[in-house]
XYZ file of C-alpha atoms in Angstrom:
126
model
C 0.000 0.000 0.000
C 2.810 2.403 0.559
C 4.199 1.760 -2.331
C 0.962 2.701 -4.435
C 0.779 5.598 -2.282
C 4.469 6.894 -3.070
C 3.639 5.808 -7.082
C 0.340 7.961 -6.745
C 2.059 10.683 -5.149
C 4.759 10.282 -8.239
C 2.607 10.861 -10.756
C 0.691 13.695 -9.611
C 3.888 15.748 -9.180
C 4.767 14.748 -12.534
C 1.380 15.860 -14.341
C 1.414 19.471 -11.857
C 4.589 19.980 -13.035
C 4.355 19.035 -17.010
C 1.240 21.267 -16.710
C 3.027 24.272 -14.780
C 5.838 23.810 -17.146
C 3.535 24.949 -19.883
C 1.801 27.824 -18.447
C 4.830 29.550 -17.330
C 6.011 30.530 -20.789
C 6.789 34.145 -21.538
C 3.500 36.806 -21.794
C 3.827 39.663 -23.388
C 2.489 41.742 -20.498
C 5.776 40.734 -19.158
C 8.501 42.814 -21.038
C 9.556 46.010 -20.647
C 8.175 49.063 -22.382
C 9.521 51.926 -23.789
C 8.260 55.109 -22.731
C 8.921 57.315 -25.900
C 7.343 54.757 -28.226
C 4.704 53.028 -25.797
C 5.968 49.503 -27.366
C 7.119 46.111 -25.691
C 11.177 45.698 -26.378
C 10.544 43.006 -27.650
C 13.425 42.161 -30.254
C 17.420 42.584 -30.248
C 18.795 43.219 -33.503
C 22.438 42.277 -34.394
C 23.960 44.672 -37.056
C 26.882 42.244 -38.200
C 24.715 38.968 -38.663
C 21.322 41.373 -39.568
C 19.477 39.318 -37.711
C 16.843 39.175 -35.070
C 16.140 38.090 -31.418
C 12.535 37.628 -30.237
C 12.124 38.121 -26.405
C 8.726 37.013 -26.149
C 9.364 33.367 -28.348
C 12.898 33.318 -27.545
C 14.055 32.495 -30.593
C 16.228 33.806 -33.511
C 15.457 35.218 -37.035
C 17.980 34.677 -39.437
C 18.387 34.637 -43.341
C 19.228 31.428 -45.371
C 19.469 31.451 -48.793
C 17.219 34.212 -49.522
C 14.365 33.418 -46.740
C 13.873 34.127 -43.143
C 14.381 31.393 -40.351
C 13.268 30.852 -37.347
C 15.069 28.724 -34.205
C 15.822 28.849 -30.813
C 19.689 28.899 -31.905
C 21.687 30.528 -34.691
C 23.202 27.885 -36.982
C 26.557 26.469 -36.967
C 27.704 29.169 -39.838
C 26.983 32.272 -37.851
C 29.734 30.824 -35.430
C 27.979 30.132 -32.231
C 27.052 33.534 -32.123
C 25.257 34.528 -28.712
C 22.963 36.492 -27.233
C 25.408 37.602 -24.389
C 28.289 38.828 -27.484
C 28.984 41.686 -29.520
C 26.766 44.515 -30.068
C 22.998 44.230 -30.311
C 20.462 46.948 -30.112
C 17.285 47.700 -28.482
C 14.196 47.283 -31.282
C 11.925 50.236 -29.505
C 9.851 51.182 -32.240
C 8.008 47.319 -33.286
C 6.412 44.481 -31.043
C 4.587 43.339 -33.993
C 5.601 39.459 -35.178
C 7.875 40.506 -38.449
C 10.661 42.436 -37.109
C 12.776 41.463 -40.194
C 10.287 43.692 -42.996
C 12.115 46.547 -41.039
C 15.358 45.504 -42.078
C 16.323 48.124 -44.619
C 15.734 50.658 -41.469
C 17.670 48.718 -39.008
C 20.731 48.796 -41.723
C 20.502 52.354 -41.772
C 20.228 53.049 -38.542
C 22.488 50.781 -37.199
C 25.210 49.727 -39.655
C 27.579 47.225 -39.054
C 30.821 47.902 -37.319
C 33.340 45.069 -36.345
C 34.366 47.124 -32.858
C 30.559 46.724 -31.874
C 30.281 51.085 -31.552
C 27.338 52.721 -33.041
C 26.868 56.696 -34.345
C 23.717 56.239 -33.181
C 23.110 57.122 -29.768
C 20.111 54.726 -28.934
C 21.596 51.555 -29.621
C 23.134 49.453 -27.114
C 26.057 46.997 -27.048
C 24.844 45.357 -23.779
């Protein structure tokens, strides 16, 4: 009997926590907003692989061959680039789910230097 009790007891902390596990994923409500714009930062953009990171799905967008990827890691060719190195910057201006049709902007505004500085004053190499 106290072993059906310990296997009952088992499997009810497994299915709380397999069902916790999936409620706890990020919200929206929870990231930060920008006070000039009134948007979620919600995306990092890196100048030197002009690609994206989603906060909110935590994953990557990335061109290959001519379309736009999606994963929760860059691949091999982009040199285990990370999160944590080089210069990104702070997307303030779009929370919307296509941060890469803004592209063209984000090259302008933020183009690609190897020491990780920008001209601009509102990016961030955090």
């Amino acid at each position: 009997m106290k072993t059906l009790n310990v296997m009952l007891a088992c499997v009810f902390v497994l299915a709380y926590s397999s069902t916790y596990a999936q409620n706890t994923t990020a919200k929206k409500e929870n990231l930060p907003i920008d006070k000039k714009t009134n948007c979620y930062i919600r995306y990092f953009y890196f100048p030197n692989l002009q690609a994206y990171f989603d906060n909110l799905k935590m994953v990557y967008y990335y061109k290959e061959k001519g379309e736009w990827k999606t994963a929760s890691e860059l691949p091999k060719n982009y040199g285990g680039y990370s999160l944590y190195n080089k210069a990104k910057v702070k997307i303030t201006d779009y929370d919307d789910d296509k941060p890469y049709d803004l592209l063209p902007v984000h090259k302008k505004m933020y183009p690609y230097n190897s020491k990780g500085r920008f001209i601009n004053q509102t990016a961030s190499s955090e």
